[in-house]
Short mmCIF file of C-alpha atoms in Angstrom, two decimals:
data_model
loop_
_atom_site.label_atom_id
_atom_site.label_comp_id
_atom_site.label_asym_id
_atom_site.label_seq_id
_atom_site.Cartn_x
_atom_site.Cartn_y
_atom_site.Cartn_z
CA MET A 1 27.01 14.75 5.47
CA SER A 2 25.03 11.97 3.82
CA ALA A 3 21.55 10.99 4.94
CA THR A 4 22.88 7.55 5.21
CA THR A 5 25.40 8.93 7.45
CA GLY A 6 25.11 6.95 11.34
CA LYS A 7 21.84 4.98 9.74
CA ASN A 8 22.07 1.04 10.51
CA ILE A 9 21.84 -0.80 7.23
CA LEU A 10 20.78 -4.43 7.44
CA ILE A 11 21.37 -5.98 3.86
CA GLY A 12 19.76 -9.09 2.79
CA VAL A 13 21.50 -10.90 -0.07
CA THR A 14 19.64 -14.08 -2.03
CA GLY A 15 20.79 -16.82 -4.00
CA GLY A 16 20.87 -14.50 -7.62
CA ILE A 17 23.68 -14.26 -9.69
CA ALA A 18 23.84 -10.24 -9.23
CA ALA A 19 24.68 -10.96 -5.69
CA TYR A 20 28.45 -10.17 -6.50
CA LYS A 21 27.43 -6.43 -7.05
CA VAL A 22 26.21 -6.04 -3.75
CA VAL A 23 29.51 -5.95 -3.22
CA GLU A 24 29.56 -2.67 -4.05
CA VAL A 25 26.42 -1.59 -2.58
CA ALA A 26 27.67 -2.70 0.87
CA SER A 27 30.89 -0.84 0.05
CA ARG A 28 29.31 2.86 -0.69
CA LEU A 29 26.95 2.36 1.84
CA LYS A 30 29.84 1.87 4.39
CA LYS A 31 31.87 4.58 2.79
CA SER A 32 28.88 6.69 2.98
CA GLY A 33 28.84 6.79 6.75
CA ALA A 34 26.15 3.82 7.31
CA ASN A 35 26.81 0.99 9.85
CA VAL A 36 25.89 -1.98 7.34
CA ARG A 37 25.40 -5.62 8.40
CA VAL A 38 24.88 -8.18 5.64
CA VAL A 39 22.96 -11.49 5.93
CA MET A 40 23.25 -13.81 3.29
CA THR A 41 20.98 -16.89 2.46
CA LYS A 42 22.39 -20.74 1.90
CA ASN A 43 22.01 -20.21 -1.67
CA ALA A 44 23.72 -16.62 -1.46
CA THR A 45 27.09 -18.40 -0.24
CA GLU A 46 27.19 -20.07 -3.54
CA PHE A 47 27.57 -17.22 -5.78
CA ILE A 48 30.03 -15.00 -3.17
CA SER A 49 31.79 -15.66 0.04
CA PRO A 50 30.77 -14.20 3.33
CA LYS A 51 34.07 -13.06 4.16
CA THR A 52 34.02 -10.46 1.28
CA PHE A 53 30.96 -8.87 2.98
CA ARG A 54 32.62 -9.02 6.17
CA GLU A 55 35.74 -7.40 5.11
CA ILE A 56 33.92 -4.81 3.31
CA THR A 57 31.37 -4.00 6.41
CA GLY A 58 33.98 -4.48 8.99
CA ASN A 59 31.14 -6.72 10.69
CA PRO A 60 30.65 -10.57 10.73
CA VAL A 61 27.55 -12.17 8.23
CA ALA A 62 25.00 -14.07 9.56
CA VAL A 63 23.90 -17.11 7.85
CA LYS A 64 22.36 -19.94 9.74
CA MET A 65 19.54 -19.29 11.91
CA PHE A 66 20.97 -20.79 14.95
CA ALA A 67 24.61 -19.63 15.12
CA GLU A 68 26.55 -20.93 17.91
CA LYS A 69 26.74 -17.15 19.54
CA GLU A 70 23.58 -15.62 18.57
CA HIS A 71 20.84 -18.18 19.31
CA VAL A 72 18.07 -15.40 18.58
CA ALA A 73 19.94 -13.70 15.65
CA HIS A 74 16.89 -12.87 14.11
CA ILE A 75 15.60 -10.71 16.77
CA THR A 76 18.92 -9.30 16.75
CA LEU A 77 19.10 -8.14 13.80
CA ALA A 78 15.60 -7.06 13.50
CA ASP A 79 16.16 -4.75 15.95
CA PHE A 80 19.22 -3.39 14.44
CA ALA A 81 18.08 -2.46 11.56
CA ASP A 82 16.96 1.45 10.84
CA LEU A 83 16.62 -0.06 7.03
CA VAL A 84 16.21 -3.71 5.42
CA LEU A 85 18.11 -3.72 1.60
CA ILE A 86 17.13 -6.93 0.08
CA ALA A 87 19.35 -7.15 -2.94
CA PRO A 88 19.22 -9.14 -5.31
CA ALA A 89 15.49 -10.54 -4.21
CA THR A 90 14.86 -13.73 -5.61
CA ALA A 91 11.33 -14.90 -7.41
CA ASN A 92 11.90 -17.42 -4.23
CA PHE A 93 12.17 -14.51 -1.53
CA LEU A 94 9.82 -12.26 -3.08
CA ALA A 95 6.87 -15.14 -2.47
CA LYS A 96 8.31 -16.13 0.68
CA ALA A 97 8.28 -12.61 1.97
CA ALA A 98 4.77 -11.98 0.77
CA HIS A 99 3.49 -15.07 2.07
CA GLY A 100 4.93 -14.73 5.72
CA ILE A 101 6.99 -18.19 4.95
CA ALA A 102 10.40 -18.00 7.87
CA ASP A 103 12.33 -21.18 7.05
CA ASP A 104 15.98 -19.38 7.09
CA LEU A 105 17.44 -16.46 9.01
CA LEU A 106 16.68 -13.92 6.65
CA SER A 107 13.03 -14.51 5.92
CA THR A 108 12.63 -14.87 9.88
CA THR A 109 14.50 -11.69 10.46
CA ILE A 110 11.78 -10.00 7.48
CA LEU A 111 9.15 -10.85 9.53
CA ALA A 112 10.65 -9.98 12.74
CA THR A 113 11.64 -6.71 12.04
CA THR A 114 9.11 -3.32 11.89
CA ALA A 115 12.02 -1.52 9.85
CA PRO A 116 11.48 -0.08 7.01
CA LYS A 117 11.94 -1.91 3.77
CA ILE A 118 13.26 -1.84 0.09
CA PHE A 119 13.31 -5.10 -2.28
CA CYS A 120 15.46 -5.22 -5.22
CA PRO A 121 14.05 -7.94 -7.53
CA SER A 122 16.41 -9.62 -9.81
CA MET A 123 16.01 -12.55 -12.00
CA ASN A 124 15.08 -13.83 -15.58
CA THR A 125 12.74 -11.96 -17.42
CA ASN A 126 10.02 -14.80 -17.84
CA MET A 127 9.97 -15.29 -13.86
CA LEU A 128 10.06 -11.52 -13.10
CA GLU A 129 6.93 -11.32 -15.55
CA ASN A 130 5.44 -14.65 -14.49
CA PRO A 131 1.89 -13.41 -12.82
CA ALA A 132 2.41 -14.96 -9.77
CA THR A 133 5.91 -12.92 -9.09
CA GLN A 134 3.96 -9.89 -10.47
CA GLU A 135 0.90 -10.66 -7.60
CA ASN A 136 4.14 -11.36 -4.92
CA LEU A 137 5.09 -7.61 -5.71
CA ASN A 138 1.73 -6.42 -5.48
CA ILE A 139 1.27 -7.55 -1.86
CA LEU A 140 4.53 -6.73 -1.13
CA LYS A 141 3.83 -2.95 -2.31
CA SER A 142 0.62 -2.59 -0.25
CA ARG A 143 2.17 -3.57 2.74
CA GLY A 144 4.51 -0.16 2.60
CA ILE A 145 7.72 -2.15 0.97
CA LYS A 146 9.32 -0.23 -1.36
CA ILE A 147 10.58 -1.71 -4.51
CA ILE A 148 13.19 -0.77 -7.32
CA ASP A 149 12.31 -1.91 -10.67
CA SER A 150 14.59 -4.02 -12.05
CA ALA A 151 17.01 -3.13 -15.13
CA SER A 152 16.82 -4.24 -18.44
CA GLY A 153 19.48 -5.61 -20.57
CA LEU A 154 21.41 -8.94 -21.13
CA LEU A 155 20.95 -11.55 -18.61
CA ALA A 156 23.02 -14.06 -17.19
CA CYS A 157 20.94 -16.68 -18.84
CA GLY A 158 21.82 -15.14 -22.31
CA VAL A 159 18.00 -13.75 -22.57
CA THR A 160 17.89 -9.97 -23.22
CA GLY A 161 15.13 -8.19 -21.07
CA LYS A 162 13.94 -6.56 -17.67
CA GLY A 163 15.43 -8.50 -14.28
CA ARG A 164 18.56 -7.26 -14.04
CA LEU A 165 19.76 -5.82 -10.59
CA PRO A 166 20.35 -1.66 -11.23
CA GLU A 167 23.40 -0.94 -10.67
CA PRO A 168 24.89 -0.12 -7.28
CA VAL A 169 25.36 3.41 -7.74
CA GLU A 170 21.61 3.66 -8.53
CA ILE A 171 20.44 1.60 -5.33
CA CYS A 172 22.94 3.25 -3.20
CA LYS A 173 20.86 6.67 -4.72
CA PHE A 174 17.58 5.39 -3.78
CA VAL A 175 18.41 4.67 -0.08
CA GLU A 176 20.34 8.08 0.02
CA ASN A 177 17.19 9.46 -0.97
CA PHE A 178 14.71 7.53 1.32
CA PHE A 179 16.58 8.53 4.61
CA ALA A 180 16.52 12.25 3.11
CA GLU A 181 12.77 12.27 2.76
CA GLN A 182 12.54 10.64 6.23
CA ASN A 183 14.60 13.54 7.81
CA SER A 184 12.67 16.20 5.75
CA ARG A 185 9.34 14.90 6.87
CA GLN A 186 10.20 15.82 11.07
CA PRO A 187 7.23 18.08 12.24
CA GLU A 188 8.07 21.37 13.76
CA LYS A 189 5.68 21.20 16.53
CA PRO A 190 4.28 17.75 16.89
CA VAL A 191 1.35 16.58 18.97
CA GLU A 192 0.58 12.50 19.18
CA VAL A 193 -2.83 11.26 19.11
CA SER A 194 -3.98 7.67 19.12
CA ALA A 195 -7.52 7.03 20.57
CA GLY A 196 -9.36 4.15 18.48
CA PHE A 197 -6.49 3.98 15.44
CA GLY A 198 -4.05 2.07 16.64
CA GLU A 199 -0.47 3.08 17.44
CA VAL A 200 0.62 6.83 17.99
CA LEU A 201 1.38 8.78 15.00
CA THR A 202 3.37 12.09 14.72
CA ILE A 203 1.19 15.19 12.93
CA GLU A 204 2.08 18.96 12.79
CA GLU A 205 0.01 20.65 15.14
CA LYS A 206 -0.45 23.73 12.98
CA LEU A 207 -1.81 22.14 9.68
CA PRO A 208 -5.85 22.69 9.16
CA LEU A 209 -6.85 18.98 10.00
CA ALA A 210 -4.91 18.40 12.99
CA GLY A 211 -6.45 16.41 15.71
CA LYS A 212 -8.94 14.78 13.32
CA LYS A 213 -9.36 11.18 12.33
CA ILE A 214 -10.52 10.65 8.99
CA ILE A 215 -11.68 6.87 7.23
CA VAL A 216 -10.79 6.69 4.01
CA THR A 217 -11.73 3.67 1.79
CA ALA A 218 -10.14 2.59 -1.82
CA GLY A 219 -9.57 0.07 -4.04
CA GLY A 220 -12.35 -2.67 -5.30
CA THR A 221 -13.57 -5.22 -2.93
CA MET A 222 -13.42 -8.83 -4.19
CA GLU A 223 -16.38 -11.48 -3.81
CA PRO A 224 -15.06 -14.94 -3.94
CA ILE A 225 -16.91 -17.56 -6.20
CA ASP A 226 -14.36 -20.69 -5.08
CA PRO A 227 -10.94 -20.46 -3.58
CA VAL A 228 -9.83 -19.32 -7.20
CA ARG A 229 -11.92 -16.87 -8.59
CA TYR A 230 -13.49 -14.05 -7.38
CA ILE A 231 -15.93 -10.84 -8.68
CA CYS A 232 -14.34 -7.82 -8.67
CA ASN A 233 -14.30 -4.55 -10.41
CA ARG A 234 -11.90 -1.76 -12.43
CA SER A 235 -11.16 -0.12 -9.77
CA THR A 236 -7.50 0.51 -9.00
CA GLY A 237 -7.75 2.20 -5.85
CA LYS A 238 -5.69 5.30 -7.08
CA MET A 239 -8.25 8.09 -6.20
CA GLY A 240 -8.72 6.98 -2.40
CA PHE A 241 -4.75 6.67 -2.12
CA GLU A 242 -4.76 9.81 -3.54
CA ILE A 243 -7.17 11.47 -0.62
CA ALA A 244 -5.90 9.62 2.17
CA LYS A 245 -2.72 10.95 1.16
CA ALA A 246 -4.04 14.84 1.24
CA ALA A 247 -5.95 14.27 3.94
CA LYS A 248 -2.73 13.45 6.00
CA ASN A 249 -0.55 16.08 4.59
CA HIS A 250 -3.34 18.71 5.63
CA GLY A 251 -2.90 17.35 9.12
CA ALA A 252 -5.72 14.35 9.61
CA GLU A 253 -4.97 11.17 11.18
CA VAL A 254 -5.69 8.66 8.70
CA LEU A 255 -6.76 5.15 8.78
CA LEU A 256 -6.89 3.91 5.15
CA ILE A 257 -9.14 0.92 4.21
CA SER A 258 -8.31 -0.57 0.83
CA GLY A 259 -9.61 -3.31 -1.01
CA ASN A 260 -7.56 -4.68 -4.27
CA SER A 261 -5.18 -2.25 -5.40
CA THR A 262 -1.97 -2.05 -6.76
CA GLN A 263 -0.94 1.37 -5.09
CA THR A 264 1.47 1.77 -2.03
CA PRO A 265 0.23 3.12 0.74
CA PRO A 266 1.51 6.74 1.58
CA GLU A 267 3.68 6.44 4.80
CA ASN A 268 2.46 7.81 8.51
CA LEU A 269 -0.79 6.75 8.05
CA HIS A 270 -2.94 3.69 9.74
CA PHE A 271 -3.36 1.13 6.44
CA GLN A 272 -5.86 -1.68 6.80
CA LYS A 273 -5.85 -4.15 3.96
CA VAL A 274 -9.39 -5.89 3.09
CA GLU A 275 -11.11 -7.92 0.59
CA SER A 276 -14.94 -8.81 0.61
CA ALA A 277 -17.43 -5.85 1.04
CA GLU A 278 -18.43 -7.20 4.64
CA GLU A 279 -14.72 -7.35 5.43
CA MET A 280 -14.44 -3.54 4.43
CA ARG A 281 -18.09 -2.74 6.52
CA ARG A 282 -16.36 -4.73 9.60
CA ALA A 283 -13.16 -2.35 8.96
CA VAL A 284 -15.16 0.71 8.67
CA LEU A 285 -17.83 0.25 11.60
CA ALA A 286 -14.97 -0.57 14.09
CA GLU A 287 -13.62 2.67 14.14
CA TYR A 288 -16.75 4.93 12.94
CA GLU A 289 -17.61 6.07 16.58
CA VAL A 290 -14.35 7.74 17.02
CA CYS A 291 -13.88 8.89 13.52
CA ASP A 292 -14.63 12.54 12.58
CA ALA A 293 -15.37 11.91 8.48
CA VAL A 294 -15.42 9.19 6.47
CA ILE A 295 -14.79 9.93 2.74
CA MET A 296 -16.02 6.65 0.85
CA SER A 297 -14.03 6.05 -2.44
CA ALA A 298 -14.04 2.17 -2.52
CA ALA A 299 -16.11 0.99 -5.30
CA VAL A 300 -17.48 -1.80 -3.40
CA SER A 301 -19.21 -4.49 -5.19
CA ASP A 302 -23.00 -4.36 -4.88
CA TYR A 303 -23.31 -8.15 -4.65
CA ARG A 304 -21.49 -11.13 -3.37
CA VAL A 305 -22.29 -15.13 -4.20
CA LYS A 306 -24.41 -16.40 -1.95
CA ASN A 307 -22.97 -20.21 -1.76
CA VAL A 308 -19.15 -19.98 -2.55
CA ALA A 309 -17.98 -23.15 -3.71
CA ALA A 310 -15.45 -24.85 -1.24
CA GLN A 311 -13.28 -26.19 -3.91
CA LYS A 312 -12.42 -24.90 -7.20
CA ILE A 313 -15.42 -25.30 -9.88
CA LYS A 314 -14.23 -27.31 -12.57
CA LYS A 315 -15.40 -26.79 -16.19
CA SER A 316 -18.10 -28.82 -17.35
CA ASP A 317 -21.35 -27.35 -18.92
CA GLU A 318 -21.50 -24.53 -21.52
CA THR A 319 -23.09 -22.25 -19.00
CA LEU A 320 -22.70 -21.69 -15.22
CA THR A 321 -24.89 -19.81 -13.25
CA LEU A 322 -24.31 -17.69 -10.05
CA GLU A 323 -26.97 -17.22 -7.55
CA LEU A 324 -26.28 -13.54 -6.35
CA VAL A 325 -27.12 -11.45 -3.34
CA LYS A 326 -26.73 -7.72 -1.90
CA ASN A 327 -24.03 -6.99 -0.14
CA PRO A 328 -24.64 -4.40 2.93
CA ASP A 329 -24.82 -0.73 1.52
CA ILE A 330 -21.90 0.42 3.87
CA LEU A 331 -22.75 4.02 3.19
CA LYS A 332 -26.31 3.97 3.94
CA GLU A 333 -25.57 2.26 7.04
CA LEU A 334 -22.99 4.77 8.16
CA GLY A 335 -25.62 7.60 7.28
CA LYS A 336 -28.13 6.15 9.75
CA LEU A 337 -25.67 5.75 12.48
CA LYS A 338 -24.30 9.53 11.93
CA GLU A 339 -23.90 11.96 14.93
CA LYS A 340 -20.91 13.83 14.54
CA GLN A 341 -19.28 12.70 11.53
CA ILE A 342 -18.94 14.35 8.17
CA LEU A 343 -19.66 11.65 5.18
CA ILE A 344 -18.35 11.97 1.77
CA GLY A 345 -19.51 9.65 -0.93
CA PHE A 346 -18.37 9.13 -4.39
CA ALA A 347 -21.07 8.12 -7.69
CA ALA A 348 -19.23 6.72 -10.04
CA GLU A 349 -21.78 6.26 -13.16
CA THR A 350 -21.98 5.93 -17.03
CA GLU A 351 -25.71 7.54 -17.24
CA ASN A 352 -28.11 9.88 -15.58
CA LEU A 353 -24.76 11.00 -13.36
CA LEU A 354 -26.32 13.84 -11.57
CA GLU A 355 -29.86 12.61 -10.81
CA TYR A 356 -28.44 9.22 -9.45
CA ALA A 357 -25.60 11.18 -7.77
CA GLU A 358 -28.17 13.74 -6.24
CA ARG A 359 -30.50 10.95 -5.08
CA LYS A 360 -27.61 9.02 -3.41
CA LEU A 361 -26.70 12.13 -1.44
CA ARG A 362 -30.44 12.20 0.20
CA GLU A 363 -30.60 8.10 0.45
CA LYS A 364 -27.59 7.89 2.24
CA ASN A 365 -27.71 11.33 4.67
CA LEU A 366 -24.38 12.46 2.93
CA ASP A 367 -22.53 15.93 3.33
CA MET A 368 -21.24 15.98 -0.16
CA ILE A 369 -21.24 13.44 -2.95
CA VAL A 370 -18.17 13.28 -5.93
CA ALA A 371 -20.17 12.56 -8.88
CA ASN A 372 -18.45 11.42 -11.96
CA ASP A 373 -18.55 9.82 -15.27
CA VAL A 374 -16.38 6.85 -15.52
CA ALA A 375 -17.42 6.04 -19.37
CA ALA A 376 -15.95 9.55 -20.11
CA GLU A 377 -12.42 9.99 -21.40
CA GLY A 378 -9.86 11.03 -19.30
CA ALA A 379 -12.13 9.94 -16.13
CA GLY A 380 -12.58 6.93 -14.33
CA PHE A 381 -10.70 3.75 -13.75
CA ALA A 382 -6.90 2.69 -14.08
CA VAL A 383 -6.43 6.84 -15.50
CA ASN A 384 -4.33 9.50 -13.63
CA THR A 385 -7.14 12.59 -14.51
CA ASN A 386 -10.39 12.72 -13.22
CA ILE A 387 -13.34 15.16 -14.36
CA ALA A 388 -15.89 15.43 -11.32
CA SER A 389 -18.98 17.49 -10.02
CA PHE A 390 -19.38 18.28 -5.91
CA ILE A 391 -22.79 17.85 -5.00
CA HIS A 392 -23.63 19.56 -1.29
CA ARG A 393 -26.16 18.36 1.10
CA ASP A 394 -27.40 22.39 0.74
CA GLY A 395 -27.73 21.68 -2.92
CA LYS A 396 -25.24 23.74 -4.20
CA ARG A 397 -23.46 21.77 -7.46
CA GLU A 398 -19.46 22.66 -8.16
CA ASP A 399 -18.67 21.61 -11.60
CA LEU A 400 -14.71 20.92 -11.72
CA PRO A 401 -12.34 20.60 -14.75
CA LYS A 402 -10.35 17.84 -15.99
CA MET A 403 -7.77 17.67 -13.41
CA SER A 404 -5.46 14.88 -11.65
CA LYS A 405 -6.52 12.50 -9.20
CA SER A 406 -3.87 14.46 -6.77
CA GLU A 407 -5.27 17.78 -7.65
CA LEU A 408 -8.61 16.48 -7.20
CA ALA A 409 -8.14 14.92 -3.79
CA GLU A 410 -6.69 18.07 -2.99
CA GLN A 411 -9.96 20.07 -3.63
CA ILE A 412 -12.04 17.41 -1.95
CA VAL A 413 -9.97 17.51 1.06
CA ARG A 414 -10.30 21.20 1.15
CA ARG A 415 -14.13 20.81 1.05
CA LEU A 416 -13.99 18.74 3.82
CA GLU A 417 -12.34 21.43 5.86
CA GLU A 418 -14.63 23.82 4.98
CA LYS A 419 -17.76 21.58 6.54
CA PHE A 420 -15.49 21.30 9.55
CA PHE A 421 -14.66 24.97 10.17
#
């Protein structure tokens, strides 16, 4: 039996030339046992008739926001879906979804539904590679929306490059794998936890960190200069996201608080997006009292601009002077407030690594610090590997060889378990 059997799949068709391919997608999903409904934008109907989808799916096709018989169609469709599949997803629709614009039935339904979402971008190569489109894709990924990469080839506009809608069989395979993975994640003996971390999550009772609430911070904070520019750093957030995933896999209830990052949040954990150091501070402190541990892997900016310009700063003189002031030291504040919590920090340095890391461990009242030389080959930002040393409160030091960030995350979480038990 297919993993899609009995699933309610809502397909959103937007106004791209590749809309004709989605007929086969709908047909394949219907034949696999799914209950398929289709929502089309007005522009999509210029490429293919709603009647075609109605005949394929056996269900009426929704186009208008205020249909005569369903004046709250977006709520009806939102509640129907186990999964929303947007194909093709045009640049215009990606922008609307990323910024919460709801000006037609499909965009309104996207805002109203809590169902998982899969987007299939399809457009001209230059439009796809435009920084605005790439930023919108990153925003959507940060919210947990899955993106099926566009294929390369000859496009309808005559250009050869990336931007083609993947073949229907590939899209359907992606959907099948999504439901198969979802089904395989059902815990054997679940226990529900909720206090302080928002919505109830289901975890597995037998795992070593079951019942523990862990805050993980990730990514780089962004300090505004004006409405357009900001100060940031090279952190991608990959290390923190891997730690959050490892802690979740060990049974913890995880709150992942992330600054600027291109990573996709792991499923079945709490996720909060922040920008500045002050926003990250408030987010951590809001849940600190009820948590059992904090793993502070975010690259928090040490300084911020004292006077942020209300309007974009125009180019004038040869030089521009910005006055910077210190940001709050989040980890040091947590160390002062610490009662039962275990604190793990990071020391990302380019010189005197162990000396600086040991000082940071003492000054900030940490239980362990992960020290890594970000200038070393195979370590640091924007790579998949890391080289680290663990320094513990009792003075013990462990020097680890180069390994993937996911492997290092596993080692960090295991040390955390040892400190609990």
